[in-house]
Short mmCIF file of N, CA and C in Angstrom, two decimals:
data_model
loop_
_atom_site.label_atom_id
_atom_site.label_comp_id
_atom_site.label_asym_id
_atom_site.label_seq_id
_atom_site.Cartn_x
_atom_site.Cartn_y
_atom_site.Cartn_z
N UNK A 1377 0.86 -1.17 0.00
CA UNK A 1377 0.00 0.00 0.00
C UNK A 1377 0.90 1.23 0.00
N UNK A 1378 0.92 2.15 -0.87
CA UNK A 1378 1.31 3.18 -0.92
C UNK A 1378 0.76 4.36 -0.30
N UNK A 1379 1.25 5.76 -0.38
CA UNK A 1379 0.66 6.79 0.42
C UNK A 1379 -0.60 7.21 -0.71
N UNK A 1380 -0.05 6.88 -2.45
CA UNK A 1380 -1.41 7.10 -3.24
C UNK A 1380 -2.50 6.35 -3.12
N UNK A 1381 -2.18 5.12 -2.51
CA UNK A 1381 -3.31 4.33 -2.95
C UNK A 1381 -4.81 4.31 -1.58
N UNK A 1382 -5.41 3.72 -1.89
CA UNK A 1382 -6.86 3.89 -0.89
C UNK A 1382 -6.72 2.84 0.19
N UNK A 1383 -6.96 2.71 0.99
CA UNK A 1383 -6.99 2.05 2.00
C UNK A 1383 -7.91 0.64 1.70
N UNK A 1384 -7.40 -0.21 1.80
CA UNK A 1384 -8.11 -1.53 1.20
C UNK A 1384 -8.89 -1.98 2.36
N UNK A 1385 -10.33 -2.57 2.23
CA UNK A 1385 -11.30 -3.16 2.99
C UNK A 1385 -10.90 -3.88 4.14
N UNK A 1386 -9.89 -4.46 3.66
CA UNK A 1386 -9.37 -5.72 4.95
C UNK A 1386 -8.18 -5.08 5.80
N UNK A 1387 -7.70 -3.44 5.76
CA UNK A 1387 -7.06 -3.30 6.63
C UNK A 1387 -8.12 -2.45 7.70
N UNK A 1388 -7.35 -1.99 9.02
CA UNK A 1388 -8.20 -1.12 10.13
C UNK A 1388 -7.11 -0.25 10.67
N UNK A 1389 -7.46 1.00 10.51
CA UNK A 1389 -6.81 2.51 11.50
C UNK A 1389 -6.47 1.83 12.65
N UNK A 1390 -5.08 1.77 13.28
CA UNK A 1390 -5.04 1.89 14.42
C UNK A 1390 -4.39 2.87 15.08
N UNK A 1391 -3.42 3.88 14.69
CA UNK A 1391 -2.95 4.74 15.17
C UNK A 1391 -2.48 5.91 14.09
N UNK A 1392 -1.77 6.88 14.42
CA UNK A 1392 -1.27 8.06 13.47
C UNK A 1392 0.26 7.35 13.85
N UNK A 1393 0.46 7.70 12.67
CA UNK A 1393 2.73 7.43 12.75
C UNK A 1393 2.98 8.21 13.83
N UNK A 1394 2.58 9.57 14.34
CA UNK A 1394 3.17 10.02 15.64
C UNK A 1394 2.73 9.63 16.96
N UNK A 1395 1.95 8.85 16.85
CA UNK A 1395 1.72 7.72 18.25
C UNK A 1395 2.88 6.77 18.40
N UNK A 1396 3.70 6.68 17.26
CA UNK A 1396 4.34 5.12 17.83
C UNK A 1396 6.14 5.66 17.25
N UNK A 1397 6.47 5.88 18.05
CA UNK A 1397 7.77 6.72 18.24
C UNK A 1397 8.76 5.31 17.72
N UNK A 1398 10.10 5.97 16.67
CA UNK A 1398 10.67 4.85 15.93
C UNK A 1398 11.28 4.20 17.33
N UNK A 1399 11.99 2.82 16.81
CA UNK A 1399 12.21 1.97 18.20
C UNK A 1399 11.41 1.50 19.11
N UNK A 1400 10.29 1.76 18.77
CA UNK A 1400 9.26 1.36 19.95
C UNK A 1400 8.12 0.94 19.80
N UNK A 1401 6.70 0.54 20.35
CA UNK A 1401 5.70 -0.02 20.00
C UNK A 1401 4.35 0.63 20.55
N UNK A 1402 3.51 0.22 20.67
CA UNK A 1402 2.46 0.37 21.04
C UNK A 1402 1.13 -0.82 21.19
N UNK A 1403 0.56 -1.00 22.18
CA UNK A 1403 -0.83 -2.05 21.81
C UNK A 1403 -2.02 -1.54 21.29
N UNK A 1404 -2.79 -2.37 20.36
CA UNK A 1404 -3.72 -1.68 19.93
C UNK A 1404 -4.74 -3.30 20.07
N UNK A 1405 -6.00 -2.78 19.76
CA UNK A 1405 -7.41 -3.51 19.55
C UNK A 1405 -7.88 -3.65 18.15
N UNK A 1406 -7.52 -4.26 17.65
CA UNK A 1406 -8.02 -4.12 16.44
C UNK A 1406 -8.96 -5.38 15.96
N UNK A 1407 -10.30 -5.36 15.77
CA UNK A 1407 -11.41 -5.89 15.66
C UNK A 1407 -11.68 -7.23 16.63
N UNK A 1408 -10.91 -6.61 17.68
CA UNK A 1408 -10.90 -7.39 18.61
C UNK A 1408 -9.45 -8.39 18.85
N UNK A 1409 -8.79 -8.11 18.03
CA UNK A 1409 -7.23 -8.69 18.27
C UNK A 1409 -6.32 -7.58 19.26
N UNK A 1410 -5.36 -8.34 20.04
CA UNK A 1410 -4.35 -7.51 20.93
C UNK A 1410 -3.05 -7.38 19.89
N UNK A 1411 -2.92 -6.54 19.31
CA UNK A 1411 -2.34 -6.21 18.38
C UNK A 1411 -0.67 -5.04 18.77
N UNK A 1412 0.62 -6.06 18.39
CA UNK A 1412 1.93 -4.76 18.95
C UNK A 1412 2.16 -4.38 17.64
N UNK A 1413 2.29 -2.73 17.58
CA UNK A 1413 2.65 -2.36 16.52
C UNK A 1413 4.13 -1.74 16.77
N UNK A 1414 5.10 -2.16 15.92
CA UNK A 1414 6.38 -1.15 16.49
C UNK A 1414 6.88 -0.37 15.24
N UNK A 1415 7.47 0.39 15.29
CA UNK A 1415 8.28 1.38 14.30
C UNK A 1415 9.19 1.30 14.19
N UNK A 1416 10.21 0.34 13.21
CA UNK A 1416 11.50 0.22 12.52
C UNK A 1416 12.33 0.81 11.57
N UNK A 1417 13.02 1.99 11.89
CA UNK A 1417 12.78 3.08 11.09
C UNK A 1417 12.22 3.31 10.09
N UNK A 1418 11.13 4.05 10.79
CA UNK A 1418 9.96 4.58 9.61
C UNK A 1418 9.36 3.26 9.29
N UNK A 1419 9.54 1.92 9.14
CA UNK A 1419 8.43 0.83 8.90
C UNK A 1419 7.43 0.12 10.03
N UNK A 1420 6.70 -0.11 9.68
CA UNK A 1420 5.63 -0.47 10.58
C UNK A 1420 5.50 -1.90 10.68
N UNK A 1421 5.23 -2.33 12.03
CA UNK A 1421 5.75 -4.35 11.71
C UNK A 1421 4.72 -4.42 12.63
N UNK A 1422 3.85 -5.24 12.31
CA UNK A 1422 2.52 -5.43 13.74
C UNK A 1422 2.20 -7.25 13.77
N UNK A 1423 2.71 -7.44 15.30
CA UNK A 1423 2.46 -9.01 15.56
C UNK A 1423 1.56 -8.97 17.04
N UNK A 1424 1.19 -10.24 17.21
CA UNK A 1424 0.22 -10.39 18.23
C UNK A 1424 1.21 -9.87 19.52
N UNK A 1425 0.54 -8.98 20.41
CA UNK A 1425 1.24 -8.64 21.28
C UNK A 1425 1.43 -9.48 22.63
N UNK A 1426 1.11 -11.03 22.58
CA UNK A 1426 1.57 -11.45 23.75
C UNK A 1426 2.91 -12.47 23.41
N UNK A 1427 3.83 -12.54 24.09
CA UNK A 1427 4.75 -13.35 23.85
C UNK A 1427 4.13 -14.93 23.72
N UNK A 1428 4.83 -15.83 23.34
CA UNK A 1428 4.56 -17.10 23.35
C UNK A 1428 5.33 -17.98 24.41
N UNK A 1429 6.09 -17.43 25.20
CA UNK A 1429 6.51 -17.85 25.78
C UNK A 1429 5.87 -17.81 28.01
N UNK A 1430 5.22 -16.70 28.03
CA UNK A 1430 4.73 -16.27 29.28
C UNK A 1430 3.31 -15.45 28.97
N UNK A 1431 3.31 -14.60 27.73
CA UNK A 1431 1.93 -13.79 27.36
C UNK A 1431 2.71 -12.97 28.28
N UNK A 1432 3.93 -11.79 27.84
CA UNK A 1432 3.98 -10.87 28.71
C UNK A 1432 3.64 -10.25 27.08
N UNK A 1433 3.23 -8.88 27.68
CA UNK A 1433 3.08 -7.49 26.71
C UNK A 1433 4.26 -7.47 25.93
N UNK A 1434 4.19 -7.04 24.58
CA UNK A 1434 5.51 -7.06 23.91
C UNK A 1434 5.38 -5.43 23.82
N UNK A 1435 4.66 -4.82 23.70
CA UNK A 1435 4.58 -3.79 23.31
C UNK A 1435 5.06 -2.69 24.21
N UNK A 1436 5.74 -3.71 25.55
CA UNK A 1436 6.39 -2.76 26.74
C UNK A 1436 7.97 -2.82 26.66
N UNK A 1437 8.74 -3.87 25.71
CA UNK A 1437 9.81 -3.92 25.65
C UNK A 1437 10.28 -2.80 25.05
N UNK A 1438 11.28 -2.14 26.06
CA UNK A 1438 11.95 -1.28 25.37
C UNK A 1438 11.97 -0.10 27.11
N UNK A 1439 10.74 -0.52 27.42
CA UNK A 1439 10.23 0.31 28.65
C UNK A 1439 11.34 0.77 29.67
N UNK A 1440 11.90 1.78 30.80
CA UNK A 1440 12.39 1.34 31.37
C UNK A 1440 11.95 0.62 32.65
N UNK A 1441 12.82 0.02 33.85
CA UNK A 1441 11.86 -0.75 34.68
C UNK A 1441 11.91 -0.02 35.59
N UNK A 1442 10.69 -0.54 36.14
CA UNK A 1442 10.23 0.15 37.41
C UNK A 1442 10.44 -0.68 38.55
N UNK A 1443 10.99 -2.00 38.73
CA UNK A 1443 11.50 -2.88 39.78
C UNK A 1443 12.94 -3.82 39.56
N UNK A 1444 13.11 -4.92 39.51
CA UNK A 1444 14.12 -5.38 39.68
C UNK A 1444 15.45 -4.84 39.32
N UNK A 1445 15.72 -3.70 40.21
CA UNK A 1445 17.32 -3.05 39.49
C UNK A 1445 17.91 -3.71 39.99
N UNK A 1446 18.64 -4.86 40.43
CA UNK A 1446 19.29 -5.70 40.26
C UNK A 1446 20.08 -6.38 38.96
N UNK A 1447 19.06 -6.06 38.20
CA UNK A 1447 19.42 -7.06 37.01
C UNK A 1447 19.94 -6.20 35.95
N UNK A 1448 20.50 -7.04 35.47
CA UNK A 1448 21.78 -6.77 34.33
C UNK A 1448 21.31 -5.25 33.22
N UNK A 1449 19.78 -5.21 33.05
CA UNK A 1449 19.42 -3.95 31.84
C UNK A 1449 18.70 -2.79 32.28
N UNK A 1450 19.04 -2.16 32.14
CA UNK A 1450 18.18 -1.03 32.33
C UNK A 1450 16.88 -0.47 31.81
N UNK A 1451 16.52 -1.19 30.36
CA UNK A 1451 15.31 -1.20 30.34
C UNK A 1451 14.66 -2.93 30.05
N UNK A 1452 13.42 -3.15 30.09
CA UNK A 1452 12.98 -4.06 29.30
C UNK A 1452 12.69 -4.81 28.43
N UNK A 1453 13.46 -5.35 27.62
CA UNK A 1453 13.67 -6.04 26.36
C UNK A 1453 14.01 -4.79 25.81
N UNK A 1454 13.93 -5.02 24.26
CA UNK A 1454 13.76 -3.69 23.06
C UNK A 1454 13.83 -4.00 21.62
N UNK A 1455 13.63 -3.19 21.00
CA UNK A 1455 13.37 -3.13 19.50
C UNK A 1455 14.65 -3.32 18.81
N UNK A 1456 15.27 -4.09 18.09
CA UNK A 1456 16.71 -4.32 17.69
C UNK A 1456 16.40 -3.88 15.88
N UNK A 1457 16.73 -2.95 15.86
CA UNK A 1457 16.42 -2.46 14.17
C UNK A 1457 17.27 -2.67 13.43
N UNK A 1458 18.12 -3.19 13.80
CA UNK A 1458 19.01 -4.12 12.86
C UNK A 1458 18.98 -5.47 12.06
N UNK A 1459 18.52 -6.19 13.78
CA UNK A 1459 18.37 -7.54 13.73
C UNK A 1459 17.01 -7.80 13.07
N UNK A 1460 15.95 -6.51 12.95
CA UNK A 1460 14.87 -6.99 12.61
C UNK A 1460 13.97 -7.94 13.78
N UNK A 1461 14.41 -7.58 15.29
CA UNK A 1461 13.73 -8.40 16.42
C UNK A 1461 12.88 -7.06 17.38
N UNK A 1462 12.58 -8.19 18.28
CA UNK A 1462 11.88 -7.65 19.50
C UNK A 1462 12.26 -8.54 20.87
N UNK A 1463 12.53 -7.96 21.80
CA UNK A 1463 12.99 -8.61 22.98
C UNK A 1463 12.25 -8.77 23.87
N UNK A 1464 10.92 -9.74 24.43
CA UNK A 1464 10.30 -9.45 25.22
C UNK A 1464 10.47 -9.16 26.54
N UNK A 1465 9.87 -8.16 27.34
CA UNK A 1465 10.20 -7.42 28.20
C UNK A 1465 9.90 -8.12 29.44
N UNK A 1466 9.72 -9.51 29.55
CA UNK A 1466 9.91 -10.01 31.05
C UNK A 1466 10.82 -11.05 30.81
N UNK A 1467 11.59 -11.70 30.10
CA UNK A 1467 12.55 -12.52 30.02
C UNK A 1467 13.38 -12.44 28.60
N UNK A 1468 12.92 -11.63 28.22
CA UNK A 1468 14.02 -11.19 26.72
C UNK A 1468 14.36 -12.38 25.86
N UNK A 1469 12.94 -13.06 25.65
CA UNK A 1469 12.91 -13.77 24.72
C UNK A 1469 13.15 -13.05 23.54
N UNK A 1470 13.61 -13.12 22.16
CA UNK A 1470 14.19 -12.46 20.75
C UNK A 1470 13.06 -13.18 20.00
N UNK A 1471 12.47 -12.23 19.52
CA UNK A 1471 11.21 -12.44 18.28
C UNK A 1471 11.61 -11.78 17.26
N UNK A 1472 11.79 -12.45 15.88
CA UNK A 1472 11.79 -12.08 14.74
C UNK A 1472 10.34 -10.88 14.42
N UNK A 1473 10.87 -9.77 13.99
CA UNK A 1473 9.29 -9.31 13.74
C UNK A 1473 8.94 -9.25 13.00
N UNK A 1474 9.64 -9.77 12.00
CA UNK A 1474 8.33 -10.01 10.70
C UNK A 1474 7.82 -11.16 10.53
N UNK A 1475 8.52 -12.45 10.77
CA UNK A 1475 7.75 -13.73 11.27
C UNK A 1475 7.16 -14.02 12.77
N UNK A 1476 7.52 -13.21 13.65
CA UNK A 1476 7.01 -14.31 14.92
C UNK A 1476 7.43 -15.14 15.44
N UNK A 1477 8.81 -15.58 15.13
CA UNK A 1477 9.23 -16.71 15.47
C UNK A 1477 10.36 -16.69 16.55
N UNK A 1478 10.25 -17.13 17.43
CA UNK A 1478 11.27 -17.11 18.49
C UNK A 1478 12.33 -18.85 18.37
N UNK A 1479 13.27 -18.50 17.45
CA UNK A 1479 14.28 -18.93 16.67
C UNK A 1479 14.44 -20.33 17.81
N UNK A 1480 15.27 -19.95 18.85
CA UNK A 1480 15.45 -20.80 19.71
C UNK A 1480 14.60 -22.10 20.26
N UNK A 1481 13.12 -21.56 20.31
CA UNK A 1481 11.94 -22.92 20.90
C UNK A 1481 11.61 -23.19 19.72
N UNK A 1482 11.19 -22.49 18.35
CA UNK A 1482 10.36 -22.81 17.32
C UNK A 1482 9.21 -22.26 17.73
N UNK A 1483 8.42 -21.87 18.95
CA UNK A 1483 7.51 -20.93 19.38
C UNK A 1483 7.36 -19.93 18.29
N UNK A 1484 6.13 -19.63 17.95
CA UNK A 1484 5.96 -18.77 16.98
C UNK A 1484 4.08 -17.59 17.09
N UNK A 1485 4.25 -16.32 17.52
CA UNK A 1485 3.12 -16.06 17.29
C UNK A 1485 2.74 -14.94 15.84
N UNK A 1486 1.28 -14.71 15.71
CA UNK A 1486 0.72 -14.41 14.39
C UNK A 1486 1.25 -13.38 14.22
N UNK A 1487 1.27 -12.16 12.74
CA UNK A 1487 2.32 -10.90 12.65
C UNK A 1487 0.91 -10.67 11.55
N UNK A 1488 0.73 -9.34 11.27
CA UNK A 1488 0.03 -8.81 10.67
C UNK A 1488 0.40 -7.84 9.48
N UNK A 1489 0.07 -8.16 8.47
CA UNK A 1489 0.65 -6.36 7.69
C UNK A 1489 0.38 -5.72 8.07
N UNK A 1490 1.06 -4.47 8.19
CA UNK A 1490 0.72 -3.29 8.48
C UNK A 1490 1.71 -2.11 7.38
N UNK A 1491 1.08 -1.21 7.23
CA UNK A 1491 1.22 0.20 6.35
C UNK A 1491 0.69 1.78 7.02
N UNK A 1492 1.47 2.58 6.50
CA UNK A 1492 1.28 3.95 7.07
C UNK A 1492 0.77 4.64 6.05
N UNK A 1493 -0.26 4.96 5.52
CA UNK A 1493 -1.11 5.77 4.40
C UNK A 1493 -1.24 7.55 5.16
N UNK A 1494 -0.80 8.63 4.41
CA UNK A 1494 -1.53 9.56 5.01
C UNK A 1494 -1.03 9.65 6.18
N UNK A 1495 -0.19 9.69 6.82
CA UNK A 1495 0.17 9.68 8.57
C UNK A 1495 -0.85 8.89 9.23
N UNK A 1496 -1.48 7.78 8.55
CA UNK A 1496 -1.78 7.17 9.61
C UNK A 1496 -1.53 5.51 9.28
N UNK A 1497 -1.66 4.54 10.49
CA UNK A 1497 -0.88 3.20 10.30
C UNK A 1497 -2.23 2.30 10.40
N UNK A 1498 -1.97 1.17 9.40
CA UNK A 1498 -3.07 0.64 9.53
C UNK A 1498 -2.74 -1.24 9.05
N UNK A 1499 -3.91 -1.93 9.81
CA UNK A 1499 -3.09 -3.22 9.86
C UNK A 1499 -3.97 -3.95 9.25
N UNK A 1500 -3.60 -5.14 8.44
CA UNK A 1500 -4.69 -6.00 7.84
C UNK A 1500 -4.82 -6.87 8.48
N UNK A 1501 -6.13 -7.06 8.74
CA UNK A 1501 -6.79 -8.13 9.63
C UNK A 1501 -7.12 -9.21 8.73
#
């Protein structure tokens, strides 16, 4: 989908590009799915936002923490825009984000298209 083209039937609005700051994510609802959308510079990558490994929020990795300073990071997982991953933010499991796949178990959850038309981002359901 381009910025010319019309918004096709099977996608849904979930946010404006300035809701979801690059490196980072956001959760959304979308027709009833828990939906993480993150921003890889300037691209938009949207997978189911619970990990497969615990169902923690993915869409908080990156966060900083608010308890265990003990431990080795200072924030909570994060967005690796290199690697093309996501780190989930209670045990830093590594999710591919354009497949879902957490390499190591074979664990794998669903990923959605998503596109930014117009300043705004939108995901096909």
């Amino acid at each position: 989908m381009s910025t010319d083209s019309q918004v096709k039937d099977d996608y849904v609005k979930v946010a404006s590009v300035e809701d979801i700051p690059r490196g980072r994510g956001i959760a959304v609802n979308a027709n009833g799915i828990e939906i993480a959308i993150f921003n890889v510079k300037g691209e938009f990558h949207a997978l189911s936002n619970r990990c497969p490994h615990q169902n923690a929020p993915l869409y908080k990795a990156g966060e900083e923490k608010i308890n265990a300073e003990h431990t080795w990071t200072e924030s909570r997982g994060g967005v690796n825009e290199e690697e093309l991953s996501v780190s989930c933010p209670w045990h830093l499991w590594e999710l591919d984000i354009e497949s879902g796949e957490h390499e190591v178990s074979g664990k794998c959850i669903g990923t959605f298209d998503a596109e930014a038309v117009d300043g705004d981002v939108y995901v096909r359901i």
